[in-house]
mmCIF file of N, CA and C in Angstrom:
data_model
loop_
_atom_site.group_PDB
_atom_site.id
_atom_site.type_symbol
_atom_site.label_atom_id
_atom_site.label_comp_id
_atom_site.label_asym_id
_atom_site.label_seq_id
_atom_site.Cartn_x
_atom_site.Cartn_y
_atom_site.Cartn_z
ATOM 1 N N MET D 1 0.849 -1.172 0.000
ATOM 2 C CA MET D 1 0.000 0.000 0.000
ATOM 3 C C MET D 1 0.894 1.234 0.000
ATOM 4 N N SER D 2 0.519 2.220 -0.783
ATOM 5 C CA SER D 2 1.269 3.465 -0.846
ATOM 6 C C SER D 2 1.007 4.310 0.396
ATOM 7 N N ILE D 3 2.039 5.033 0.817
ATOM 8 C CA ILE D 3 1.931 5.899 1.993
ATOM 9 C C ILE D 3 2.460 7.278 1.627
ATOM 10 N N ALA D 4 1.685 8.309 1.960
ATOM 11 C CA ALA D 4 2.120 9.692 1.783
ATOM 12 C C ALA D 4 2.340 10.279 3.172
ATOM 13 N N SER D 5 3.494 10.875 3.375
ATOM 14 C CA SER D 5 3.823 11.420 4.679
ATOM 15 C C SER D 5 4.864 12.512 4.502
ATOM 16 N N GLY D 6 4.955 13.379 5.470
ATOM 17 C CA GLY D 6 5.993 14.394 5.451
ATOM 18 C C GLY D 6 5.528 15.724 4.914
ATOM 19 N N GLY D 7 4.831 16.485 5.724
ATOM 20 C CA GLY D 7 4.438 17.834 5.343
ATOM 21 C C GLY D 7 3.236 17.933 4.431
ATOM 22 N N ILE D 8 2.448 16.878 4.315
ATOM 23 C CA ILE D 8 1.284 16.957 3.429
ATOM 24 C C ILE D 8 0.190 17.800 4.077
ATOM 25 N N HIS D 9 -0.599 18.447 3.227
ATOM 26 C CA HIS D 9 -1.683 19.303 3.685
ATOM 27 C C HIS D 9 -2.833 19.232 2.687
ATOM 28 N N THR D 10 -3.926 19.887 3.007
ATOM 29 C CA THR D 10 -5.142 19.779 2.195
ATOM 30 C C THR D 10 -4.936 20.217 0.755
ATOM 31 N N GLY D 11 -4.059 21.163 0.523
ATOM 32 C CA GLY D 11 -3.820 21.642 -0.829
ATOM 33 C C GLY D 11 -3.152 20.636 -1.745
ATOM 34 N N GLN D 12 -2.681 19.533 -1.182
ATOM 35 C CA GLN D 12 -2.014 18.500 -1.979
ATOM 36 C C GLN D 12 -2.860 17.245 -2.183
ATOM 37 N N ILE D 13 -3.995 17.178 -1.548
ATOM 38 C CA ILE D 13 -4.783 15.945 -1.562
ATOM 39 C C ILE D 13 -5.182 15.538 -2.973
ATOM 40 N N HIS D 14 -5.554 16.483 -3.813
ATOM 41 C CA HIS D 14 -5.960 16.130 -5.177
ATOM 42 C C HIS D 14 -4.814 15.464 -5.938
ATOM 43 N N LEU D 15 -3.601 15.922 -5.725
ATOM 44 C CA LEU D 15 -2.457 15.314 -6.408
ATOM 45 C C LEU D 15 -2.117 13.950 -5.821
ATOM 46 N N LEU D 16 -2.164 13.845 -4.498
ATOM 47 C CA LEU D 16 -1.862 12.561 -3.859
ATOM 48 C C LEU D 16 -2.833 11.481 -4.311
ATOM 49 N N LEU D 17 -4.126 11.817 -4.354
ATOM 50 C CA LEU D 17 -5.120 10.843 -4.806
ATOM 51 C C LEU D 17 -4.930 10.501 -6.283
ATOM 52 N N SER D 18 -4.522 11.477 -7.076
ATOM 53 C CA SER D 18 -4.283 11.217 -8.499
ATOM 54 C C SER D 18 -3.087 10.297 -8.697
ATOM 55 N N TYR D 19 -2.023 10.548 -7.938
ATOM 56 C CA TYR D 19 -0.794 9.770 -8.100
ATOM 57 C C TYR D 19 -0.878 8.394 -7.433
ATOM 58 N N LEU D 20 -1.486 8.349 -6.233
ATOM 59 C CA LEU D 20 -1.453 7.127 -5.439
ATOM 60 C C LEU D 20 -2.743 6.321 -5.491
ATOM 61 N N GLY D 21 -3.840 6.943 -5.887
ATOM 62 C CA GLY D 21 -5.132 6.282 -5.853
ATOM 63 C C GLY D 21 -5.740 6.372 -4.460
ATOM 64 N N ALA D 22 -6.956 5.904 -4.333
ATOM 65 C CA ALA D 22 -7.666 6.004 -3.058
ATOM 66 C C ALA D 22 -7.188 4.981 -2.039
ATOM 67 N N ASP D 23 -6.549 3.904 -2.498
ATOM 68 C CA ASP D 23 -6.051 2.882 -1.571
ATOM 69 C C ASP D 23 -4.644 3.253 -1.133
ATOM 70 N N CYS D 24 -4.574 4.274 -0.281
ATOM 71 C CA CYS D 24 -3.286 4.731 0.221
ATOM 72 C C CYS D 24 -3.474 5.214 1.661
ATOM 73 N N VAL D 25 -2.381 5.393 2.322
ATOM 74 C CA VAL D 25 -2.382 5.936 3.681
ATOM 75 C C VAL D 25 -1.826 7.347 3.607
ATOM 76 N N MET D 26 -2.562 8.305 4.156
ATOM 77 C CA MET D 26 -2.073 9.683 4.230
ATOM 78 C C MET D 26 -1.821 10.004 5.689
ATOM 79 N N GLN D 27 -0.576 10.257 6.010
ATOM 80 C CA GLN D 27 -0.201 10.548 7.392
ATOM 81 C C GLN D 27 -0.054 12.053 7.557
ATOM 82 N N PHE D 28 -1.130 12.675 8.024
ATOM 83 C CA PHE D 28 -1.118 14.119 8.256
ATOM 84 C C PHE D 28 -0.531 14.382 9.633
ATOM 85 N N GLY D 29 0.510 15.149 9.686
ATOM 86 C CA GLY D 29 1.118 15.519 10.963
ATOM 87 C C GLY D 29 1.082 17.033 11.109
ATOM 88 N N GLY D 30 2.136 17.664 10.603
ATOM 89 C CA GLY D 30 2.241 19.121 10.694
ATOM 90 C C GLY D 30 1.120 19.842 9.988
ATOM 91 N N GLY D 31 0.578 19.239 8.926
ATOM 92 C CA GLY D 31 -0.548 19.840 8.220
ATOM 93 C C GLY D 31 -1.808 19.873 9.062
ATOM 94 N N THR D 32 -1.879 19.051 10.079
ATOM 95 C CA THR D 32 -3.008 19.041 11.013
ATOM 96 C C THR D 32 -2.704 19.927 12.215
ATOM 97 N N ILE D 33 -1.566 19.707 12.799
ATOM 98 C CA ILE D 33 -1.182 20.438 14.007
ATOM 99 C C ILE D 33 -0.998 21.925 13.728
ATOM 100 N N GLY D 34 -0.544 22.256 12.519
ATOM 101 C CA GLY D 34 -0.264 23.643 12.190
ATOM 102 C C GLY D 34 -1.462 24.474 11.779
ATOM 103 N N HIS D 35 -2.661 23.916 11.817
ATOM 104 C CA HIS D 35 -3.855 24.681 11.426
ATOM 105 C C HIS D 35 -4.022 25.867 12.364
ATOM 106 N N SER D 36 -4.351 27.013 11.808
ATOM 107 C CA SER D 36 -4.452 28.242 12.607
ATOM 108 C C SER D 36 -5.551 28.187 13.662
ATOM 109 N N ASP D 37 -6.532 27.326 13.496
ATOM 110 C CA ASP D 37 -7.615 27.194 14.478
ATOM 111 C C ASP D 37 -7.453 25.980 15.371
ATOM 112 N N GLY D 38 -6.304 25.325 15.324
ATOM 113 C CA GLY D 38 -6.035 24.205 16.215
ATOM 114 C C GLY D 38 -6.087 22.856 15.534
ATOM 115 N N ILE D 39 -5.728 21.848 16.312
ATOM 116 C CA ILE D 39 -5.590 20.485 15.785
ATOM 117 C C ILE D 39 -6.927 19.913 15.326
ATOM 118 N N GLN D 40 -7.980 20.134 16.091
ATOM 119 C CA GLN D 40 -9.288 19.594 15.695
ATOM 120 C C GLN D 40 -9.728 20.182 14.350
ATOM 121 N N ALA D 41 -9.523 21.474 14.178
ATOM 122 C CA ALA D 41 -9.880 22.105 12.901
ATOM 123 C C ALA D 41 -9.019 21.549 11.770
ATOM 124 N N GLY D 42 -7.750 21.290 12.041
ATOM 125 C CA GLY D 42 -6.871 20.704 11.040
ATOM 126 C C GLY D 42 -7.330 19.314 10.627
ATOM 127 N N ALA D 43 -7.728 18.517 11.617
ATOM 128 C CA ALA D 43 -8.211 17.165 11.318
ATOM 129 C C ALA D 43 -9.506 17.224 10.502
ATOM 130 N N THR D 44 -10.387 18.143 10.845
ATOM 131 C CA THR D 44 -11.636 18.302 10.097
ATOM 132 C C THR D 44 -11.351 18.726 8.664
ATOM 133 N N ALA D 45 -10.450 19.673 8.491
ATOM 134 C CA ALA D 45 -10.100 20.136 7.145
ATOM 135 C C ALA D 45 -9.548 18.989 6.304
ATOM 136 N N ASN D 46 -8.688 18.162 6.879
ATOM 137 C CA ASN D 46 -8.130 17.020 6.146
ATOM 138 C C ASN D 46 -9.217 16.045 5.727
ATOM 139 N N ARG D 47 -10.079 15.698 6.666
ATOM 140 C CA ARG D 47 -11.139 14.723 6.383
ATOM 141 C C ARG D 47 -12.080 15.244 5.299
ATOM 142 N N VAL D 48 -12.514 16.485 5.440
ATOM 143 C CA VAL D 48 -13.455 17.052 4.466
ATOM 144 C C VAL D 48 -12.799 17.164 3.093
ATOM 145 N N ALA D 49 -11.548 17.571 3.036
ATOM 146 C CA ALA D 49 -10.858 17.700 1.751
ATOM 147 C C ALA D 49 -10.767 16.348 1.041
ATOM 148 N N VAL D 50 -10.414 15.305 1.779
ATOM 149 C CA VAL D 50 -10.334 13.967 1.169
ATOM 150 C C VAL D 50 -11.715 13.532 0.693
ATOM 151 N N GLU D 51 -12.739 13.724 1.524
ATOM 152 C CA GLU D 51 -14.097 13.308 1.148
ATOM 153 C C GLU D 51 -14.582 14.043 -0.093
ATOM 154 N N TRP D 52 -14.343 15.344 -0.172
ATOM 155 C CA TRP D 52 -14.790 16.119 -1.336
ATOM 156 C C TRP D 52 -14.057 15.688 -2.594
ATOM 157 N N MET D 53 -12.757 15.438 -2.486
ATOM 158 C CA MET D 53 -12.005 15.004 -3.674
ATOM 159 C C MET D 53 -12.525 13.667 -4.183
ATOM 160 N N LEU D 54 -12.764 12.735 -3.273
ATOM 161 C CA LEU D 54 -13.281 11.428 -3.688
ATOM 162 C C LEU D 54 -14.693 11.554 -4.240
ATOM 163 N N MET D 55 -15.508 12.411 -3.650
ATOM 164 C CA MET D 55 -16.862 12.632 -4.146
ATOM 165 C C MET D 55 -16.811 13.194 -5.570
ATOM 166 N N GLU D 56 -15.958 14.177 -5.788
ATOM 167 C CA GLU D 56 -15.841 14.776 -7.121
ATOM 168 C C GLU D 56 -15.308 13.762 -8.131
ATOM 169 N N ARG D 57 -14.331 12.981 -7.722
ATOM 170 C CA ARG D 57 -13.756 11.982 -8.624
ATOM 171 C C ARG D 57 -14.802 10.948 -9.025
ATOM 172 N N ASN D 58 -15.673 10.569 -8.096
ATOM 173 C CA ASN D 58 -16.640 9.503 -8.335
ATOM 174 C C ASN D 58 -17.974 9.982 -8.894
ATOM 175 N N HIS D 59 -18.216 11.278 -8.866
ATOM 176 C CA HIS D 59 -19.502 11.809 -9.320
ATOM 177 C C HIS D 59 -19.607 11.697 -10.833
ATOM 178 N N ASN D 60 -20.786 11.395 -11.304
ATOM 179 C CA ASN D 60 -21.012 11.198 -12.731
ATOM 180 C C ASN D 60 -21.557 12.487 -13.351
ATOM 181 N N TYR D 61 -20.677 13.465 -13.546
ATOM 182 C CA TYR D 61 -21.071 14.718 -14.184
ATOM 183 C C TYR D 61 -21.127 14.538 -15.698
ATOM 184 N N THR D 62 -21.944 15.375 -16.347
ATOM 185 C CA THR D 62 -21.945 15.400 -17.807
ATOM 186 C C THR D 62 -20.566 15.842 -18.292
ATOM 187 N N VAL D 63 -20.035 16.877 -17.658
ATOM 188 C CA VAL D 63 -18.667 17.324 -17.926
ATOM 189 C C VAL D 63 -17.879 17.060 -16.644
ATOM 190 N N PRO D 64 -17.013 16.061 -16.649
ATOM 191 C CA PRO D 64 -16.308 15.688 -15.411
ATOM 192 C C PRO D 64 -15.368 16.775 -14.913
ATOM 193 N N ARG D 65 -15.230 16.838 -13.596
ATOM 194 C CA ARG D 65 -14.249 17.728 -12.967
ATOM 195 C C ARG D 65 -13.100 16.838 -12.499
ATOM 196 N N TYR D 66 -12.031 16.827 -13.252
ATOM 197 C CA TYR D 66 -10.891 15.990 -12.910
ATOM 198 C C TYR D 66 -10.164 16.593 -11.715
ATOM 199 N N ILE D 67 -9.974 15.796 -10.679
ATOM 200 C CA ILE D 67 -9.420 16.343 -9.444
ATOM 201 C C ILE D 67 -7.995 16.833 -9.617
ATOM 202 N N GLU D 68 -7.200 16.189 -10.472
ATOM 203 C CA GLU D 68 -5.817 16.629 -10.621
ATOM 204 C C GLU D 68 -5.725 18.007 -11.273
ATOM 205 N N GLU D 69 -6.710 18.376 -12.064
ATOM 206 C CA GLU D 69 -6.716 19.670 -12.749
ATOM 207 C C GLU D 69 -7.531 20.728 -12.009
ATOM 208 N N ASN D 70 -8.506 20.302 -11.230
ATOM 209 C CA ASN D 70 -9.441 21.231 -10.589
ATOM 210 C C ASN D 70 -9.395 21.178 -9.072
ATOM 211 N N GLY D 71 -8.311 20.654 -8.509
ATOM 212 C CA GLY D 71 -8.228 20.482 -7.064
ATOM 213 C C GLY D 71 -8.439 21.753 -6.272
ATOM 214 N N SER D 72 -7.828 22.843 -6.694
ATOM 215 C CA SER D 72 -7.969 24.110 -5.957
ATOM 216 C C SER D 72 -9.402 24.612 -5.993
ATOM 217 N N GLU D 73 -10.026 24.493 -7.153
ATOM 218 C CA GLU D 73 -11.424 24.911 -7.289
ATOM 219 C C GLU D 73 -12.343 24.054 -6.417
ATOM 220 N N ILE D 74 -12.089 22.770 -6.392
ATOM 221 C CA ILE D 74 -12.895 21.858 -5.572
ATOM 222 C C ILE D 74 -12.742 22.197 -4.094
ATOM 223 N N LEU D 75 -11.521 22.499 -3.661
ATOM 224 C CA LEU D 75 -11.316 22.882 -2.260
ATOM 225 C C LEU D 75 -12.019 24.193 -1.927
ATOM 226 N N ARG D 76 -12.027 25.143 -2.853
ATOM 227 C CA ARG D 76 -12.750 26.400 -2.615
ATOM 228 C C ARG D 76 -14.244 26.140 -2.465
ATOM 229 N N ASP D 77 -14.784 25.238 -3.290
ATOM 230 C CA ASP D 77 -16.201 24.880 -3.163
ATOM 231 C C ASP D 77 -16.475 24.215 -1.822
ATOM 232 N N ALA D 78 -15.576 23.328 -1.396
ATOM 233 C CA ALA D 78 -15.738 22.651 -0.106
ATOM 234 C C ALA D 78 -15.663 23.633 1.051
ATOM 235 N N ALA D 79 -14.833 24.659 0.907
ATOM 236 C CA ALA D 79 -14.679 25.655 1.974
ATOM 237 C C ALA D 79 -15.966 26.447 2.223
ATOM 238 N N ASP D 80 -16.847 26.494 1.220
ATOM 239 C CA ASP D 80 -18.149 27.142 1.430
ATOM 240 C C ASP D 80 -18.954 26.401 2.490
ATOM 241 N N TRP D 81 -18.710 25.113 2.648
ATOM 242 C CA TRP D 81 -19.440 24.274 3.593
ATOM 243 C C TRP D 81 -18.621 23.928 4.824
ATOM 244 N N CYS D 82 -17.325 24.132 4.749
ATOM 245 C CA CYS D 82 -16.427 23.743 5.843
ATOM 246 C C CYS D 82 -15.466 24.898 6.127
ATOM 247 N N PRO D 83 -15.752 25.714 7.132
ATOM 248 C CA PRO D 83 -14.900 26.884 7.408
ATOM 249 C C PRO D 83 -13.462 26.507 7.782
ATOM 250 N N GLU D 84 -13.226 25.281 8.215
ATOM 251 C CA GLU D 84 -11.874 24.857 8.555
ATOM 252 C C GLU D 84 -10.957 24.822 7.342
ATOM 253 N N LEU D 85 -11.519 24.779 6.146
ATOM 254 C CA LEU D 85 -10.715 24.759 4.921
ATOM 255 C C LEU D 85 -10.305 26.155 4.452
ATOM 256 N N THR D 86 -10.780 27.184 5.088
ATOM 257 C CA THR D 86 -10.413 28.539 4.675
ATOM 258 C C THR D 86 -9.112 28.989 5.270
#
């Protein structure tokens, strides 16, 4: 199983999922602890970002939104629902 670790944060999730696939381990450390609103907010931001990326990847749009190309846009959309991502 692939493992991503070492300074990963929500802004990289779209690339990690594109490169490694969904069957991987993401070890968030500093990207969680370093959140400006605290560790709980960092953990929430990570979880929501991963869920939104997988939802977008799996959604059957007429015009697909490829996560590797639209990751930043997808995170901005998620931030409308999750203030921890701002």
